[in-house]
PDB file of C-alpha atoms in Angstrom:
ATOM      1  CA  MET A1013      60.329-219.196 -58.385  1.00 38.00           C
ATOM      2  CA  SER A1014      59.157-217.137 -61.334  1.00 43.00           C
ATOM      3  CA  HIS A1015      57.129-213.986 -60.786  1.00 45.00           C
ATOM      4  CA  THR A1016      54.060-215.426 -62.474  1.00 43.00           C
ATOM      5  CA  ALA A1017      54.126-218.560 -60.315  1.00 39.00           C
ATOM      6  CA  ALA A1018      53.337-216.622 -57.134  1.00 43.00           C
ATOM      7  CA  LYS A1019      49.583-217.110 -57.362  1.00 48.00           C
ATOM      8  CA  SER A1020      48.046-220.357 -56.204  1.00 49.00           C
ATOM      9  CA  ALA A1021      46.834-222.856 -58.752  1.00 61.00           C
ATOM     10  CA  GLY A1022      43.153-223.222 -59.509  1.00 78.00           C
ATOM     11  CA  PRO A1023      40.435-221.263 -61.273  1.00 90.00           C
ATOM     12  CA  LYS A1024      40.725-217.498 -61.546  1.00 97.00           C
ATOM     13  CA  ILE A1025      37.984-215.932 -59.434  1.00 98.00           C
ATOM     14  CA  ALA A1026      37.104-212.234 -59.306  1.00 98.00           C
ATOM     15  CA  ILE A1027      34.336-210.390 -57.477  1.00 98.00           C
ATOM     16  CA  VAL A1028      32.845-207.371 -59.253  1.00 98.00           C
ATOM     17  CA  THR A1029      30.600-205.067 -57.241  1.00 98.00           C
ATOM     18  CA  GLY A1030      27.839-203.153 -58.968  1.00 97.00           C
ATOM     19  CA  ALA A1031      27.784-205.655 -61.819  1.00 98.00           C
ATOM     20  CA  THR A1032      24.200-204.986 -62.902  1.00 96.00           C
ATOM     21  CA  SER A1033      24.953-202.064 -65.252  1.00 95.00           C
ATOM     22  CA  GLY A1034      27.607-199.837 -66.790  1.00 95.00           C
ATOM     23  CA  PHE A1035      31.226-200.487 -65.928  1.00 97.00           C
ATOM     24  CA  GLY A1036      30.466-203.455 -63.666  1.00 98.00           C
ATOM     25  CA  ASP A1037      28.466-205.316 -66.288  1.00 98.00           C
ATOM     26  CA  ALA A1038      31.144-204.715 -68.930  1.00 98.00           C
ATOM     27  CA  ILE A1039      33.957-205.740 -66.559  1.00 98.00           C
ATOM     28  CA  ALA A1040      32.200-208.988 -65.654  1.00 98.00           C
ATOM     29  CA  ARG A1041      31.679-209.830 -69.312  1.00 98.00           C
ATOM     30  CA  ARG A1042      35.288-209.014 -70.240  1.00 98.00           C
ATOM     31  CA  LEU A1043      36.775-211.092 -67.443  1.00 98.00           C
ATOM     32  CA  VAL A1044      34.559-214.074 -68.231  1.00 98.00           C
ATOM     33  CA  ALA A1045      35.798-213.849 -71.836  1.00 98.00           C
ATOM     34  CA  GLU A1046      39.321-214.180 -70.400  1.00 97.00           C
ATOM     35  CA  GLY A1047      38.463-217.352 -68.511  1.00 97.00           C
ATOM     36  CA  TRP A1048      37.593-215.913 -65.103  1.00 98.00           C
ATOM     37  CA  ARG A1049      34.823-217.075 -62.823  1.00 98.00           C
ATOM     38  CA  ILE A1050      32.912-214.086 -61.481  1.00 98.00           C
ATOM     39  CA  VAL A1051      31.097-213.303 -58.274  1.00 98.00           C
ATOM     40  CA  ALA A1052      28.715-210.563 -59.419  1.00 98.00           C
ATOM     41  CA  THR A1053      27.091-208.295 -56.844  1.00 98.00           C
ATOM     42  CA  GLY A1054      24.248-205.811 -57.151  1.00 97.00           C
ATOM     43  CA  ARG A1055      20.853-204.771 -55.805  1.00 96.00           C
ATOM     44  CA  ARG A1056      18.761-205.843 -58.806  1.00 96.00           C
ATOM     45  CA  ARG A1057      18.114-209.572 -58.807  1.00 97.00           C
ATOM     46  CA  ASP A1058      16.604-209.630 -62.298  1.00 97.00           C
ATOM     47  CA  ARG A1059      19.715-208.102 -63.813  1.00 97.00           C
ATOM     48  CA  LEU A1060      22.008-210.442 -61.903  1.00 98.00           C
ATOM     49  CA  ASP A1061      20.007-213.431 -63.120  1.00 97.00           C
ATOM     50  CA  ALA A1062      20.202-212.139 -66.697  1.00 97.00           C
ATOM     51  CA  LEU A1063      23.969-211.740 -66.372  1.00 98.00           C
ATOM     52  CA  VAL A1064      24.359-215.300 -65.092  1.00 98.00           C
ATOM     53  CA  GLU A1065      22.347-216.622 -68.035  1.00 97.00           C
ATOM     54  CA  ALA A1066      24.219-214.501 -70.585  1.00 97.00           C
ATOM     55  CA  LEU A1067      27.675-215.489 -69.362  1.00 97.00           C
ATOM     56  CA  GLY A1068      27.395-219.256 -69.116  1.00 96.00           C
ATOM     57  CA  GLY A1069      25.345-220.103 -66.064  1.00 97.00           C
ATOM     58  CA  PRO A1070      25.992-220.616 -62.339  1.00 97.00           C
ATOM     59  CA  ASP A1071      29.238-222.494 -62.872  1.00 97.00           C
ATOM     60  CA  VAL A1072      30.726-219.313 -64.369  1.00 98.00           C
ATOM     61  CA  VAL A1073      28.941-216.463 -62.552  1.00 98.00           C
ATOM     62  CA  HIS A1074      27.724-216.575 -58.964  1.00 98.00           C
ATOM     63  CA  PRO A1075      25.243-213.781 -58.139  1.00 98.00           C
ATOM     64  CA  LEU A1076      25.113-212.037 -54.765  1.00 98.00           C
ATOM     65  CA  CYS A1077      22.119-209.718 -54.382  1.00 98.00           C
ATOM     66  CA  PHE A1078      22.537-207.118 -51.620  1.00 98.00           C
ATOM     67  CA  ASP A1079      22.898-203.395 -51.000  1.00 97.00           C
ATOM     68  CA  ILE A1080      26.562-202.587 -50.440  1.00 97.00           C
ATOM     69  CA  ARG A1081      25.553-199.876 -47.946  1.00 97.00           C
ATOM     70  CA  ASP A1082      24.286-202.618 -45.611  1.00 98.00           C
ATOM     71  CA  GLU A1083      27.230-204.120 -43.694  1.00 98.00           C
ATOM     72  CA  GLU A1084      25.257-207.059 -42.320  1.00 98.00           C
ATOM     73  CA  ALA A1085      23.860-207.950 -45.751  1.00 98.00           C
ATOM     74  CA  THR A1086      27.322-207.681 -47.291  1.00 98.00           C
ATOM     75  CA  SER A1087      28.882-209.928 -44.645  1.00 98.00           C
ATOM     76  CA  THR A1088      26.068-212.468 -44.882  1.00 98.00           C
ATOM     77  CA  ALA A1089      26.258-212.620 -48.681  1.00 98.00           C
ATOM     78  CA  LEU A1090      30.010-213.215 -48.668  1.00 98.00           C
ATOM     79  CA  ALA A1091      29.603-215.948 -46.042  1.00 97.00           C
ATOM     80  CA  THR A1092      27.308-217.858 -48.411  1.00 95.00           C
ATOM     81  CA  LEU A1093      29.874-218.194 -51.194  1.00 97.00           C
ATOM     82  CA  PRO A1094      30.183-221.798 -52.370  1.00 97.00           C
ATOM     83  CA  ASP A1095      33.608-223.421 -52.329  1.00 96.00           C
ATOM     84  CA  ALA A1096      33.898-223.105 -56.117  1.00 97.00           C
ATOM     85  CA  PHE A1097      33.858-219.303 -55.782  1.00 98.00           C
ATOM     86  CA  ALA A1098      35.497-218.860 -52.384  1.00 97.00           C
ATOM     87  CA  ASN A1099      39.142-218.329 -53.376  1.00 97.00           C
ATOM     88  CA  ILE A1100      38.749-214.797 -54.671  1.00 98.00           C
ATOM     89  CA  SER A1101      41.981-213.318 -55.992  1.00 98.00           C
ATOM     90  CA  VAL A1102      40.641-210.092 -57.550  1.00 98.00           C
ATOM     91  CA  LEU A1103      38.267-207.553 -56.025  1.00 98.00           C
ATOM     92  CA  VAL A1104      36.886-204.934 -58.414  1.00 98.00           C
ATOM     93  CA  ASN A1105      35.275-202.209 -56.321  1.00 98.00           C
ATOM     94  CA  ASN A1106      33.008-200.720 -58.947  1.00 98.00           C
ATOM     95  CA  ALA A1107      29.736-200.071 -57.077  1.00 97.00           C
ATOM     96  CA  GLY A1108      29.194-196.345 -56.730  1.00 96.00           C
ATOM     97  CA  LEU A1109      27.040-193.449 -57.776  1.00 96.00           C
ATOM     98  CA  ALA A1110      26.612-189.691 -58.023  1.00 96.00           C
ATOM     99  CA  LEU A1111      23.410-187.891 -57.082  1.00 96.00           C
ATOM    100  CA  GLY A1112      22.755-184.334 -58.204  1.00 95.00           C
ATOM    101  CA  THR A1113      24.764-181.762 -60.111  1.00 93.00           C
ATOM    102  CA  GLY A1114      23.994-178.635 -58.101  1.00 95.00           C
ATOM    103  CA  ALA A1115      26.190-176.350 -56.045  1.00 96.00           C
ATOM    104  CA  ALA A1116      26.857-177.464 -52.456  1.00 96.00           C
ATOM    105  CA  GLN A1117      24.501-174.873 -51.001  1.00 96.00           C
ATOM    106  CA  ASP A1118      21.640-176.242 -53.092  1.00 96.00           C
ATOM    107  CA  CYS A1119      22.232-179.962 -52.512  1.00 95.00           C
ATOM    108  CA  ASP A1120      20.106-182.522 -50.725  1.00 96.00           C
ATOM    109  CA  LEU A1121      21.888-183.740 -47.588  1.00 97.00           C
ATOM    110  CA  GLU A1122      20.364-187.190 -48.046  1.00 97.00           C
ATOM    111  CA  HIS A1123      21.996-187.404 -51.485  1.00 97.00           C
ATOM    112  CA  TRP A1124      25.332-186.615 -49.861  1.00 98.00           C
ATOM    113  CA  ARG A1125      24.853-189.354 -47.261  1.00 98.00           C
ATOM    114  CA  THR A1126      23.898-191.890 -49.928  1.00 98.00           C
ATOM    115  CA  MET A1127      27.044-191.146 -51.939  1.00 98.00           C
ATOM    116  CA  ILE A1128      29.254-191.425 -48.863  1.00 98.00           C
ATOM    117  CA  ASP A1129      27.558-194.626 -47.680  1.00 98.00           C
ATOM    118  CA  THR A1130      27.933-196.229 -51.116  1.00 98.00           C
ATOM    119  CA  ASN A1131      31.202-194.865 -52.506  1.00 98.00           C
ATOM    120  CA  VAL A1132      33.162-194.818 -49.239  1.00 98.00           C
ATOM    121  CA  THR A1133      31.580-196.895 -46.457  1.00 98.00           C
ATOM    122  CA  GLY A1134      30.367-199.703 -48.694  1.00 98.00           C
ATOM    123  CA  LEU A1135      33.687-199.886 -50.524  1.00 98.00           C
ATOM    124  CA  VAL A1136      35.827-200.046 -47.407  1.00 98.00           C
ATOM    125  CA  THR A1137      33.470-202.564 -45.774  1.00 98.00           C
ATOM    126  CA  ILE A1138      33.620-205.155 -48.549  1.00 98.00           C
ATOM    127  CA  THR A1139      37.352-204.571 -48.924  1.00 98.00           C
ATOM    128  CA  ARG A1140      37.980-205.288 -45.254  1.00 98.00           C
ATOM    129  CA  LEU A1141      35.719-208.346 -45.309  1.00 98.00           C
ATOM    130  CA  LEU A1142      37.683-209.809 -48.240  1.00 98.00           C
ATOM    131  CA  LEU A1143      41.229-208.851 -47.234  1.00 98.00           C
ATOM    132  CA  ASP A1144      42.122-212.182 -45.632  1.00 97.00           C
ATOM    133  CA  ARG A1145      41.114-214.043 -48.812  1.00 97.00           C
ATOM    134  CA  LEU A1146      42.993-211.593 -51.014  1.00 98.00           C
ATOM    135  CA  ILE A1147      46.122-211.860 -48.889  1.00 98.00           C
ATOM    136  CA  ALA A1148      45.911-215.665 -48.989  1.00 97.00           C
ATOM    137  CA  GLN A1149      45.725-215.500 -52.801  1.00 97.00           C
ATOM    138  CA  ARG A1150      48.357-212.728 -53.137  1.00 97.00           C
ATOM    139  CA  GLY A1151      45.642-211.007 -55.089  1.00 98.00           C
ATOM    140  CA  LEU A1152      44.651-207.655 -56.538  1.00 98.00           C
ATOM    141  CA  ILE A1153      42.262-204.850 -55.617  1.00 98.00           C
ATOM    142  CA  VAL A1154      40.992-202.589 -58.405  1.00 98.00           C
ATOM    143  CA  ASN A1155      39.166-199.510 -57.147  1.00 98.00           C
ATOM    144  CA  LEU A1156      37.065-197.431 -59.537  1.00 98.00           C
ATOM    145  CA  ALA A1157      37.735-193.803 -58.678  1.00 98.00           C
ATOM    146  CA  SER A1158      37.244-190.922 -61.137  1.00 97.00           C
ATOM    147  CA  ILE A1159      39.021-187.936 -62.610  1.00 97.00           C
ATOM    148  CA  ALA A1160      36.822-186.118 -60.067  1.00 96.00           C
ATOM    149  CA  SER A1161      39.321-187.398 -57.490  1.00 96.00           C
ATOM    150  CA  ASN A1162      41.972-185.229 -59.162  1.00 95.00           C
ATOM    151  CA  TRP A1163      40.125-182.336 -60.806  1.00 95.00           C
ATOM    152  CA  PRO A1164      37.319-180.395 -59.075  1.00 94.00           C
ATOM    153  CA  TYR A1165      34.394-178.976 -61.010  1.00 92.00           C
ATOM    154  CA  PRO A1166      31.228-177.063 -60.102  1.00 93.00           C
ATOM    155  CA  GLY A1167      28.635-179.482 -58.734  1.00 94.00           C
ATOM    156  CA  GLY A1168      31.215-182.178 -57.999  1.00 95.00           C
ATOM    157  CA  ASN A1169      31.398-181.425 -54.242  1.00 96.00           C
ATOM    158  CA  VAL A1170      30.652-184.636 -52.282  1.00 98.00           C
ATOM    159  CA  TYR A1171      30.926-186.981 -55.268  1.00 97.00           C
ATOM    160  CA  GLY A1172      34.441-185.678 -55.960  1.00 97.00           C
ATOM    161  CA  GLY A1173      35.256-185.966 -52.270  1.00 98.00           C
ATOM    162  CA  THR A1174      34.218-189.615 -52.177  1.00 98.00           C
ATOM    163  CA  LYS A1175      36.342-190.422 -55.215  1.00 98.00           C
ATOM    164  CA  ALA A1176      39.324-188.566 -53.758  1.00 98.00           C
ATOM    165  CA  PHE A1177      38.908-190.856 -50.750  1.00 98.00           C
ATOM    166  CA  VAL A1178      38.900-193.913 -53.021  1.00 98.00           C
ATOM    167  CA  LYS A1179      42.150-192.807 -54.635  1.00 98.00           C
ATOM    168  CA  GLN A1180      43.859-192.067 -51.302  1.00 98.00           C
ATOM    169  CA  PHE A1181      42.517-195.271 -49.749  1.00 98.00           C
ATOM    170  CA  SER A1182      44.031-197.180 -52.670  1.00 98.00           C
ATOM    171  CA  LEU A1183      47.437-195.640 -51.951  1.00 98.00           C
ATOM    172  CA  GLY A1184      47.087-196.506 -48.272  1.00 98.00           C
ATOM    173  CA  LEU A1185      46.193-200.098 -49.122  1.00 98.00           C
ATOM    174  CA  ARG A1186      49.270-200.258 -51.363  1.00 98.00           C
ATOM    175  CA  SER A1187      51.428-199.183 -48.442  1.00 98.00           C
ATOM    176  CA  ASP A1188      49.937-201.764 -46.088  1.00 98.00           C
ATOM    177  CA  LEU A1189      49.656-204.720 -48.461  1.00 98.00           C
ATOM    178  CA  SER A1190      52.855-204.637 -50.498  1.00 96.00           C
ATOM    179  CA  ALA A1191      54.594-207.000 -48.068  1.00 97.00           C
ATOM    180  CA  GLN A1192      51.731-209.476 -48.540  1.00 97.00           C
ATOM    181  CA  GLY A1193      52.118-209.416 -52.318  1.00 97.00           C
ATOM    182  CA  VAL A1194      48.669-207.836 -52.822  1.00 98.00           C
ATOM    183  CA  ARG A1195      48.476-205.335 -55.665  1.00 98.00           C
ATOM    184  CA  VAL A1196      46.213-202.272 -55.617  1.00 98.00           C
ATOM    185  CA  THR A1197      45.160-200.091 -58.552  1.00 98.00           C
ATOM    186  CA  SER A1198      43.017-196.973 -58.747  1.00 98.00           C
ATOM    187  CA  ILE A1199      41.310-196.473 -62.111  1.00 98.00           C
ATOM    188  CA  GLU A1200      40.135-192.900 -62.712  1.00 98.00           C
ATOM    189  CA  PRO A1201      37.839-192.495 -65.732  1.00 98.00           C
ATOM    190  CA  GLY A1202      36.757-189.213 -67.248  1.00 96.00           C
ATOM    191  CA  LEU A1203      33.655-188.592 -69.346  1.00 95.00           C
ATOM    192  CA  SER A1204      32.024-192.008 -69.730  1.00 95.00           C
ATOM    193  CA  GLU A1205      28.651-192.892 -71.199  1.00 95.00           C
ATOM    194  CA  SER A1206      26.537-195.110 -68.961  1.00 90.00           C
ATOM    195  CA  GLU A1207      23.467-195.298 -66.747  1.00 89.00           C
ATOM    196  CA  PHE A1208      25.533-193.359 -64.172  1.00 89.00           C
ATOM    197  CA  THR A1209      24.421-190.011 -65.618  1.00 89.00           C
ATOM    198  CA  LEU A1210      20.743-190.952 -65.654  1.00 91.00           C
ATOM    199  CA  VAL A1211      21.010-191.881 -61.974  1.00 93.00           C
ATOM    200  CA  ARG A1212      22.816-188.625 -61.208  1.00 92.00           C
ATOM    201  CA  THR A1213      20.194-186.484 -62.928  1.00 92.00           C
ATOM    202  CA  GLY A1214      17.152-188.399 -61.722  1.00 92.00           C
ATOM    203  CA  GLY A1215      16.457-189.906 -65.156  1.00 93.00           C
ATOM    204  CA  ASP A1216      16.808-186.669 -67.160  1.00 93.00           C
ATOM    205  CA  ASN A1217      17.285-187.911 -70.740  1.00 94.00           C
ATOM    206  CA  ALA A1218      17.759-184.384 -72.073  1.00 94.00           C
ATOM    207  CA  ALA A1219      20.668-183.821 -69.677  1.00 91.00           C
ATOM    208  CA  TYR A1220      22.103-187.193 -70.704  1.00 92.00           C
ATOM    209  CA  ASP A1221      21.942-186.288 -74.398  1.00 93.00           C
ATOM    210  CA  ALA A1222      23.412-182.821 -73.793  1.00 92.00           C
ATOM    211  CA  LEU A1223      26.358-184.200 -71.831  1.00 91.00           C
ATOM    212  CA  TYR A1224      27.394-186.850 -74.343  1.00 93.00           C
ATOM    213  CA  GLY A1225      26.261-185.313 -77.626  1.00 94.00           C
ATOM    214  CA  GLY A1226      29.157-184.986 -80.070  1.00 94.00           C
ATOM    215  CA  ALA A1227      31.745-185.839 -77.395  1.00 95.00           C
ATOM    216  CA  ASP A1228      32.561-189.469 -78.317  1.00 96.00           C
ATOM    217  CA  PRO A1229      32.855-190.345 -74.602  1.00 96.00           C
ATOM    218  CA  LEU A1230      34.469-193.389 -73.060  1.00 97.00           C
ATOM    219  CA  GLN A1231      32.338-196.530 -73.088  1.00 97.00           C
ATOM    220  CA  PRO A1232      32.033-199.159 -70.354  1.00 97.00           C
ATOM    221  CA  GLU A1233      33.947-201.560 -72.595  1.00 98.00           C
ATOM    222  CA  ASP A1234      36.942-199.186 -72.536  1.00 98.00           C
ATOM    223  CA  ILE A1235      37.096-199.380 -68.752  1.00 98.00           C
ATOM    224  CA  ALA A1236      36.567-203.147 -68.853  1.00 98.00           C
ATOM    225  CA  GLU A1237      39.533-203.498 -71.195  1.00 98.00           C
ATOM    226  CA  THR A1238      41.650-201.430 -68.796  1.00 98.00           C
ATOM    227  CA  VAL A1239      40.690-203.707 -65.911  1.00 98.00           C
ATOM    228  CA  ARG A1240      41.483-206.759 -68.037  1.00 98.00           C
ATOM    229  CA  TRP A1241      44.947-205.333 -68.747  1.00 98.00           C
ATOM    230  CA  VAL A1242      45.638-204.583 -65.078  1.00 98.00           C
ATOM    231  CA  VAL A1243      44.625-208.052 -63.874  1.00 98.00           C
ATOM    232  CA  SER A1244      46.577-209.766 -66.662  1.00 97.00           C
ATOM    233  CA  LEU A1245      49.956-208.319 -65.651  1.00 98.00           C
ATOM    234  CA  PRO A1246      52.568-210.450 -63.874  1.00 97.00           C
ATOM    235  CA  SER A1247      52.205-210.575 -60.093  1.00 96.00           C
ATOM    236  CA  HIS A1248      55.323-208.456 -59.503  1.00 97.00           C
ATOM    237  CA  VAL A1249      53.889-205.512 -61.490  1.00 98.00           C
ATOM    238  CA  ASN A1250      51.612-202.960 -59.773  1.00 98.00           C
ATOM    239  CA  ILE A1251      49.798-200.211 -61.645  1.00 98.00           C
ATOM    240  CA  ASN A1252      49.263-197.587 -58.952  1.00 98.00           C
ATOM    241  CA  SER A1253      46.732-195.505 -60.872  1.00 98.00           C
ATOM    242  CA  VAL A1254      45.367-195.005 -64.374  1.00 98.00           C
ATOM    243  CA  GLU A1255      43.665-191.748 -65.367  1.00 98.00           C
ATOM    244  CA  ILE A1256      41.631-192.125 -68.559  1.00 98.00           C
ATOM    245  CA  MET A1257      39.793-189.516 -70.614  1.00 97.00           C
ATOM    246  CA  PRO A1258      38.217-189.504 -74.042  1.00 96.00           C
ATOM    247  CA  VAL A1259      40.297-187.552 -76.552  1.00 96.00           C
ATOM    248  CA  SER A1260      37.563-184.892 -76.631  1.00 96.00           C
ATOM    249  CA  GLN A1261      37.996-184.082 -72.931  1.00 95.00           C
ATOM    250  CA  SER A1262      40.812-181.920 -71.586  1.00 94.00           C
ATOM    251  CA  TRP A1263      41.412-179.216 -68.986  1.00 88.00           C
ATOM    252  CA  ALA A1264      39.534-175.920 -69.010  1.00 82.00           C
ATOM    253  CA  PRO A1265      40.898-172.592 -67.720  1.00 79.00           C
ATOM    254  CA  PHE A1266      40.432-171.895 -64.020  1.00 83.00           C
ATOM    255  CA  LYS A1267      36.958-170.686 -63.144  1.00 81.00           C
ATOM    256  CA  ILE A1268      36.865-167.017 -62.064  1.00 85.00           C
ATOM    257  CA  HIS A1269      33.796-165.362 -60.577  1.00 86.00           C
ATOM    258  CA  ARG A1270      33.595-161.618 -61.321  1.00 86.00           C
ATOM    259  CA  ASP A1271      31.300-159.174 -59.595  1.00 88.00           C
ATOM    260  CA  THR A1272      29.128-157.222 -61.994  1.00 80.00           C
ATOM    261  CA  LEU A1273      30.452-153.705 -62.279  1.00 66.00           C
ATOM    262  CA  SER A1274      27.783-151.031 -61.891  1.00 59.00           C
TER     263      SER A1274
END
């Protein structure tokens, strides 16, 4: 049997979490353009409905409106999938967020919990709930991590820790699922322009403009194209991880704190 014949016949179905903005919205649109049916998840019903309308209607995109931090809501939503969208072969774990840019000693503990509940607990919950389907389809898991999983920076603290978990979890999934023919990829973007930064800064447009001004950052469409490439590869090829930066971004010297000499 050829490598590409390993997947079962039928429509190509992917689930994209956090599909109501940024990377998730762009990924859903890119995959639909490649002939995929999409299960789109998110907390904002109006945006999900707009996505369904924009991408061809309910035969192409099936919306699931729930908060990924809520295990019961996640399980219930997945249990309602119609037969036409049930045989999911690709899970794109995109839902995630950062809250705050301050030093650890100045941070809001509730912000930390929200990041952990979303970026870690929510991600592992939906992954576990879908594993049987993905194994049956010899499918693919794409986890959206970050360069923050590899490179610390001031103010990254818990956000970076959650993304380091996502990267390591991806490697652990690879180890467990290789015998089942399930592929796992961690995608680790650098400076990217999206609603993410407005959420992180509490809607601070000045901070948004200062971060991206003159930098020519990555766009959601760049990440969507990377996901499209990963899912289009033959079933015997696994991309373990992809770290992506805009050309303008590179590594700074190590930070050194110096006491003021009197």
